Coordinates of C-alpha atoms and ligand atoms in Angstrom, one line a residue:
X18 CA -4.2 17.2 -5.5
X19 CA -7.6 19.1 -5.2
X20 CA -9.2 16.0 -4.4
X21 CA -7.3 14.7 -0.8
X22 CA -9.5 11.9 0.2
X23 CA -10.4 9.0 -2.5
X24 CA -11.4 5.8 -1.1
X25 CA -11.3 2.7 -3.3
X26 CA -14.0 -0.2 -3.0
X27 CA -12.2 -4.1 -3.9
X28 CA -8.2 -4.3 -4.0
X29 CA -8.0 -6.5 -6.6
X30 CA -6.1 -5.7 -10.0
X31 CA -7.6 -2.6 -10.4
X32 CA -8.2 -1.2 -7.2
X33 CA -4.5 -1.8 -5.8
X34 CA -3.4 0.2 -9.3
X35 CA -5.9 2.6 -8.9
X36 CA -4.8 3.1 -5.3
X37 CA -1.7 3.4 -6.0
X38 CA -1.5 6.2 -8.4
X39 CA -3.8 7.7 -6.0
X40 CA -1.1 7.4 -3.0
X41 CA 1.8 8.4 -5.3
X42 CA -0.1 11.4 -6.3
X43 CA -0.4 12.5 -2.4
X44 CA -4.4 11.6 -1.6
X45 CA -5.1 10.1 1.5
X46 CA -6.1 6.4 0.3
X47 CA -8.7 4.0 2.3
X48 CA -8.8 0.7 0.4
X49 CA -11.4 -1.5 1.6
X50 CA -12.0 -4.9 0.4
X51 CA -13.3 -8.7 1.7
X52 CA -10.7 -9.5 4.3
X53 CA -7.5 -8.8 5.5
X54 CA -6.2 -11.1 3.8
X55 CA -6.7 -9.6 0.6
X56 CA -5.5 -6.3 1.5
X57 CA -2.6 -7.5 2.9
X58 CA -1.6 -8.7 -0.5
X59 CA -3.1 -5.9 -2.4
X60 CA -0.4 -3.9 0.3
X61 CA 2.0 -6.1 -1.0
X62 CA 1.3 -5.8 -4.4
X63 CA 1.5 -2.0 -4.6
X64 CA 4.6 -1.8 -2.7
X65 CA 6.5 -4.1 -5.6
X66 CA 4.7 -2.1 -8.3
X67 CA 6.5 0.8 -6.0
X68 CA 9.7 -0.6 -5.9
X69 CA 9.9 -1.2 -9.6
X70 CA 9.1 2.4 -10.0
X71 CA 12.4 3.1 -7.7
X72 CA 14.6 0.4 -10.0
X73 CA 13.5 2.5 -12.9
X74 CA 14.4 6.2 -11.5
X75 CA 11.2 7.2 -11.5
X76 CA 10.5 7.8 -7.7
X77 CA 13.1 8.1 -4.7
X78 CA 12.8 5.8 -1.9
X79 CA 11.3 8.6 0.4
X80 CA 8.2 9.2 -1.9
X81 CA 7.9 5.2 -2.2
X82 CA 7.8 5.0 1.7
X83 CA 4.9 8.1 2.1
X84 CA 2.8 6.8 -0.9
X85 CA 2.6 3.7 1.5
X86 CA 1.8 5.8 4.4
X87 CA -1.0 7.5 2.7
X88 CA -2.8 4.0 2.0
X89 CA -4.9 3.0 5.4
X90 CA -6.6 -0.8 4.5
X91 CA -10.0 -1.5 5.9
X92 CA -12.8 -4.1 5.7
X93 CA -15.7 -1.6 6.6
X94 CA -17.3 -0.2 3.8
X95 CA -18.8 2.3 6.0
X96 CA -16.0 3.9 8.0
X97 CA -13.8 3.4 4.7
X98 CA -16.0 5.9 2.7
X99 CA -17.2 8.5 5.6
X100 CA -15.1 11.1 4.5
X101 CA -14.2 10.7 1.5
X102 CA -14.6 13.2 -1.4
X103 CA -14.7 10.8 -4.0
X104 CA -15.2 6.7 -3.9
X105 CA -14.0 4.7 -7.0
X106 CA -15.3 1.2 -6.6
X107 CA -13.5 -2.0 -8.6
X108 CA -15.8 -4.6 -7.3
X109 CA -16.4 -7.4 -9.8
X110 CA -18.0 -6.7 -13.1
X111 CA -21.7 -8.1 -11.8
X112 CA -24.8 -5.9 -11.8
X113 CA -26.3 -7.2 -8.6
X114 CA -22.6 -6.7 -7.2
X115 CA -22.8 -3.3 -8.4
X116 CA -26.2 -2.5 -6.8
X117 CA -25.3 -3.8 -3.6
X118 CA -22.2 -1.6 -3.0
X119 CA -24.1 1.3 -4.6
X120 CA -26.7 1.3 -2.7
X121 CA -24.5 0.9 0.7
X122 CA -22.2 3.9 -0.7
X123 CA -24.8 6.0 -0.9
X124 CA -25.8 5.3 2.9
X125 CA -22.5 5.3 4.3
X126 CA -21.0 8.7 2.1
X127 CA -21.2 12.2 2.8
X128 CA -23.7 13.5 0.3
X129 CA -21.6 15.9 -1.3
X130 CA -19.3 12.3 -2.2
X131 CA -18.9 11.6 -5.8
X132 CA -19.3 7.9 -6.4
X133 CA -17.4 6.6 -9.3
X134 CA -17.5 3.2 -10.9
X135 CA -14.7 1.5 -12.7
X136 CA -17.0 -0.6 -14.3
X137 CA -16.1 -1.8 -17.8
X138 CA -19.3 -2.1 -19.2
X139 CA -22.3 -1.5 -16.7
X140 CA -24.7 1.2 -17.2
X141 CA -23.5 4.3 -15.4
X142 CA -27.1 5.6 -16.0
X143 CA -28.3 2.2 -14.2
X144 CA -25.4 2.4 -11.2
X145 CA -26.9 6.2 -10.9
X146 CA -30.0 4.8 -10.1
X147 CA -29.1 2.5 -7.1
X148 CA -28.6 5.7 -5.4
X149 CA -30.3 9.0 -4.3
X150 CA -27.4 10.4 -6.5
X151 CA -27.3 10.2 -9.7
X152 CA -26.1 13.5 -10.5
X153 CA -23.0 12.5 -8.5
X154 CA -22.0 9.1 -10.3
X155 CA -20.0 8.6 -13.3
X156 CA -17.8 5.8 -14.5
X157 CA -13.7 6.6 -14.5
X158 CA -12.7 3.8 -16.4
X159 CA -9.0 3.2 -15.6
X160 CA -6.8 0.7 -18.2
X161 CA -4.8 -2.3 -16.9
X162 CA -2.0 -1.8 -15.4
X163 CA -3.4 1.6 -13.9
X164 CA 0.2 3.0 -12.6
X165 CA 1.2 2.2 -16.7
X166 CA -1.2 3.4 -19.2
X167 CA -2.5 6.9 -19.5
X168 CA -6.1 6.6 -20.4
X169 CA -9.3 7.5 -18.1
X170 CA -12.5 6.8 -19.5
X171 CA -14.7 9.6 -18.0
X172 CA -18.3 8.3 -18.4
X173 CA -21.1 10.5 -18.2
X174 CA -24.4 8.7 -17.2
X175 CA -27.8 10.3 -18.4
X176 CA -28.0 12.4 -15.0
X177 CA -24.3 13.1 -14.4
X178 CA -24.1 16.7 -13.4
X179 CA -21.4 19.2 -15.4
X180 CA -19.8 19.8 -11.9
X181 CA -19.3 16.0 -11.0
X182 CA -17.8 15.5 -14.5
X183 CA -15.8 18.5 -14.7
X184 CA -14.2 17.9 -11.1
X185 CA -13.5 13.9 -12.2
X186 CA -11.8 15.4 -15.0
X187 CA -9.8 17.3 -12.9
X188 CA -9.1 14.5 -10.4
X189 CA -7.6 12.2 -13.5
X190 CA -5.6 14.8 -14.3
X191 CA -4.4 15.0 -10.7
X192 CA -3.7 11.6 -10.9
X193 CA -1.3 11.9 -14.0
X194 CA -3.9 10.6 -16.2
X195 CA -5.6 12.0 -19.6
X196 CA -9.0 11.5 -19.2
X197 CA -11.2 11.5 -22.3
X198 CA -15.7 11.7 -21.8
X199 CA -17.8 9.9 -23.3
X200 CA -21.5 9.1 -23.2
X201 CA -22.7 6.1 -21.6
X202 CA -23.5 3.5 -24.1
X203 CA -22.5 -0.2 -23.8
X204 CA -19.2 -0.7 -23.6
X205 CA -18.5 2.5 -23.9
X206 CA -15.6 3.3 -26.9
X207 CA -12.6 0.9 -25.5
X208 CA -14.6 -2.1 -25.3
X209 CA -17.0 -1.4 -27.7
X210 CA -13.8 -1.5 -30.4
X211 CA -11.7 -3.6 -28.6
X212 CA -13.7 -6.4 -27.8
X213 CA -15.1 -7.3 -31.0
X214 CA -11.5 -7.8 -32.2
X215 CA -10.6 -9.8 -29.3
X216 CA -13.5 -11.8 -30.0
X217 CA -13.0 -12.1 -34.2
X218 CA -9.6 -13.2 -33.0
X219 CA -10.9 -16.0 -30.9
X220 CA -13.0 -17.1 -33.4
X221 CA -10.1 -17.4 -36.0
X222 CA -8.7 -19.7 -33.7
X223 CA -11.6 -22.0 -33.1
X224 CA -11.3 -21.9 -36.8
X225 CA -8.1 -22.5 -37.0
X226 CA -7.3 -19.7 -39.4
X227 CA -4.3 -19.8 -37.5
X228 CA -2.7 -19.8 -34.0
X229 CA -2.5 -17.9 -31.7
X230 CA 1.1 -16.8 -31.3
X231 CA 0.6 -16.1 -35.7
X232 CA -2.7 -14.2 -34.9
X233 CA -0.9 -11.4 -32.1
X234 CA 2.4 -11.6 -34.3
X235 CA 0.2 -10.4 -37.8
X236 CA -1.5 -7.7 -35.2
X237 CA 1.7 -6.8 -34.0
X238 CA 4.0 -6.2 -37.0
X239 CA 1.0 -5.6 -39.3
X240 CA -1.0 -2.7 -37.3
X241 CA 1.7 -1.5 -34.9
X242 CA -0.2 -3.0 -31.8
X243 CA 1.7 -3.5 -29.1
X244 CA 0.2 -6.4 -27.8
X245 CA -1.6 -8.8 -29.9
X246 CA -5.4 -9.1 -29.6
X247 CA -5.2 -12.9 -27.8
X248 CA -2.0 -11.6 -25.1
X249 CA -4.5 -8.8 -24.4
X250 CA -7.2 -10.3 -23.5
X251 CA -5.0 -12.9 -21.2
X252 CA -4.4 -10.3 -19.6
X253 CA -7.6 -8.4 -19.0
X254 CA -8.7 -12.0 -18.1
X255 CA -10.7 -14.2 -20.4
X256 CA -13.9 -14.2 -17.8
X257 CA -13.6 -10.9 -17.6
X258 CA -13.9 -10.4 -21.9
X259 CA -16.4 -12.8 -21.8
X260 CA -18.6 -10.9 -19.0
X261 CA -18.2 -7.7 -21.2
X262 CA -19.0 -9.6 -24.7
X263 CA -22.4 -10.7 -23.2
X264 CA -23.5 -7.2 -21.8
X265 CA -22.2 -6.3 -25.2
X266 CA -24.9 -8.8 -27.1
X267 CA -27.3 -8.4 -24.6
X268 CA -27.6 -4.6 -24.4
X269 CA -27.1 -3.9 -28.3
X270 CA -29.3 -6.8 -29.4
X271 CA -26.6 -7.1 -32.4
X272 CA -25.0 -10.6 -33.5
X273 CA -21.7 -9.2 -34.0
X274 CA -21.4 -9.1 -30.3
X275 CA -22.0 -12.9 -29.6
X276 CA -19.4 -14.3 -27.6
X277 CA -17.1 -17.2 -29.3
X278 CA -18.0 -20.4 -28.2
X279 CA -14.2 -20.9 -27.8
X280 CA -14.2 -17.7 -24.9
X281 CA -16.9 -19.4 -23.5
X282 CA -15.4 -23.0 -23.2
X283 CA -12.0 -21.6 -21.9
X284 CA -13.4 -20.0 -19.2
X285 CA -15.8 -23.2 -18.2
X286 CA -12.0 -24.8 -18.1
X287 CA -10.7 -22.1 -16.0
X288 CA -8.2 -21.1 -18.6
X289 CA -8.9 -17.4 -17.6
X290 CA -5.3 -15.6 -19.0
X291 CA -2.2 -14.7 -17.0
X292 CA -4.1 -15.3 -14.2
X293 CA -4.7 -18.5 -14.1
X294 CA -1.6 -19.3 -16.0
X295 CA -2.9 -20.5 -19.3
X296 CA -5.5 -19.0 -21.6
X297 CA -4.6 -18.5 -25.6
X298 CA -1.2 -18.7 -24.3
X299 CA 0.6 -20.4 -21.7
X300 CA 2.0 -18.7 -18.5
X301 CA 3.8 -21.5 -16.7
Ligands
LIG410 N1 -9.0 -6.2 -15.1 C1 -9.1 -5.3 -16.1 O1 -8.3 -5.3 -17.0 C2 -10.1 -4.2 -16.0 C3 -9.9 -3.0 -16.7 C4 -10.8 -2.0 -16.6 C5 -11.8 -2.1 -15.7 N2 -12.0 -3.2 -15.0 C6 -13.2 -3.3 -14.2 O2 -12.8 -3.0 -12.8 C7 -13.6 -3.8 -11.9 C8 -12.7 -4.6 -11.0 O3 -12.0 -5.5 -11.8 P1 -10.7 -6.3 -11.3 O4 -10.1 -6.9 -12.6 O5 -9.9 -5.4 -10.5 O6 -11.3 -7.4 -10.4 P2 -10.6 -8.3 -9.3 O7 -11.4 -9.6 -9.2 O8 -9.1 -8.4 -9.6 O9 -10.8 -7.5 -8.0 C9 -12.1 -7.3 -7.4 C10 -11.9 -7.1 -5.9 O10 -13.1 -6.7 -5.3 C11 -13.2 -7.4 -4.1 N3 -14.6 -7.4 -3.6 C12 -15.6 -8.3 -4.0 N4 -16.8 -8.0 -3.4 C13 -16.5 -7.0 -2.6 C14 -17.3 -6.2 -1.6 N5 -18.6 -6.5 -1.4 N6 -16.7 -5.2 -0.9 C15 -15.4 -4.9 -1.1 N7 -14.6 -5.6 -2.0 C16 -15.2 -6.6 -2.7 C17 -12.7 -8.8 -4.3 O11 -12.3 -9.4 -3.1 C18 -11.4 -8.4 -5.2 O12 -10.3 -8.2 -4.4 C19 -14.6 -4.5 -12.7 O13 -15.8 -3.7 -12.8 C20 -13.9 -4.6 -14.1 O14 -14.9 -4.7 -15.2 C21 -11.2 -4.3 -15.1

């Protein structure tokens, strides 16, 4: 691995994957997060996700143990990032989130650091411009669960340099990922396509075209998805489709981004997908 020091801003679903891969892949990982608390369990988390790995044949109990090594946890933003090469941050998807932690990355990190943002539908161009930066900020969209699925999302904000994109290219790769670049434009391509189906499928319920176990069954046999449209998006998290459907709406100023009332009233319930244990289906 080129790049040997990645640090990883929030532990939550993505940043414990993203770290992870990272560990497995031989970088030295710093994951920094609220409390210690939270790491703990993120620690906890990626050690299962290990172990499942070993169940399966695909790693040896040796490489398990130094891929834990390799991940230090810490709630100081500023020691956590010091030396990094390159800083992913997974915070929440919330602007005012994102400008907070930019702006204190691009105090606390070496300025040769890239700053990356795996942000599924913020402006890279606008998270360039928290900092003094921009030519070193880009978005590397990972997919949920990162130590599964194959895709990075390279994103290429209006002042991303060639050299921050090419070596981000060359990290995912390092990482065991195919990266793909795009140009920064609302939701990108995966959310741009995916979530006006998710939301057209939502709709069909509130309609009651049908249910929703017939709605991800006629996407499933029907267009060789995997995963229905509805199971999907319990498992991105219904908040989290809902917070990308708005910046969707908002930034394109087209109708056919508007949110369905019924996303909207599941997650006023707190029916926010698997993790919450109900959302179009039920996780008991
Ligand atoms: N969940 C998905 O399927 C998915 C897929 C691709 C991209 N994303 C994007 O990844 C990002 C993270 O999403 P997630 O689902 O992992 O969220 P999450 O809520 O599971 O995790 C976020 C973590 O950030 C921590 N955090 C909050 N404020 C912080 C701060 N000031 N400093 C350090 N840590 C802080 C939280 O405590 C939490 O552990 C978002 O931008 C989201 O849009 C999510």
């Amino acid at each position: 691995m080129r790049i040997a020091r990645l640090s990883v801003v929030g532990a939550g679903t993505m940043g414990n994957g993203i770290a992870h891969v990272a560990a497995e892949r031989g970088a030295s990982v710093k994951l920094i997060d609220l409390s210690g608390d939270l790491l703990e369990r993120a620690v906890l988390t990626i050690g299962k996700n290990l172990d499942r790995q070993v169940k399966k044949g695909l790693l040896d109990g040796e490489a398990r143990d130094a891929a834990l090594d390799r991940i230090e946890t810490t709630t100081d933003l500023e020691s956590g990032v010091v030396d990094a090469d390159v800083v992913i941050e997974a915070v929440p998807e919330k602007s005012e989130l994102k400008r907070t932690i930019f702006t204190a990355l691009d105090r606390a990190a070496h300025e040769r650091t890239i700053l990356a943002s795996n942000t599924s539908s913020i402006s890279i161009t606008e998270i360039g411009g928290f900092t003094s930066r921009p030519d070193r900020v880009i978005g590397m969209h990972f997919m949920n669960p990162v130590p599964v699925m194959q895709l990075v999302e390279v994103i290429r904000g209006l002042a991303t340099s060639d050299e921050t994109a090419a070596a981000v290219v060359e990290l995912s790769r390092d990482l065991g990922k195919t990266p793909v670049e795009v140009n920064d434009f609302p939701g990108f391509v995966s959310n741009r396509v995916l979530m006006p189906m998710i939301n057209e499928a939502a709709t069909a319920v509130m309609e009651g075209v049908a249910e929703p176990d017939a709605i991800d069954t006629v996407m499933k046999l029907g267009m060789n998805h995997p995963m229905g449209p509805l199971a999907l998006a319990d498992l991105i998290g219904l908040d989290t489709c809902l917070n990308i459907l708005e910046v969707l709406h908002r930034e394109l100023g087209d109708d056919r981004y508007r949110p369905s009332p019924l996303l909207r009233k599941y997650v006023a319930a707190g029916w926010l997908g698997r993790k919450s244990g109900r959302g179009f289906h039920r996780y008991p």
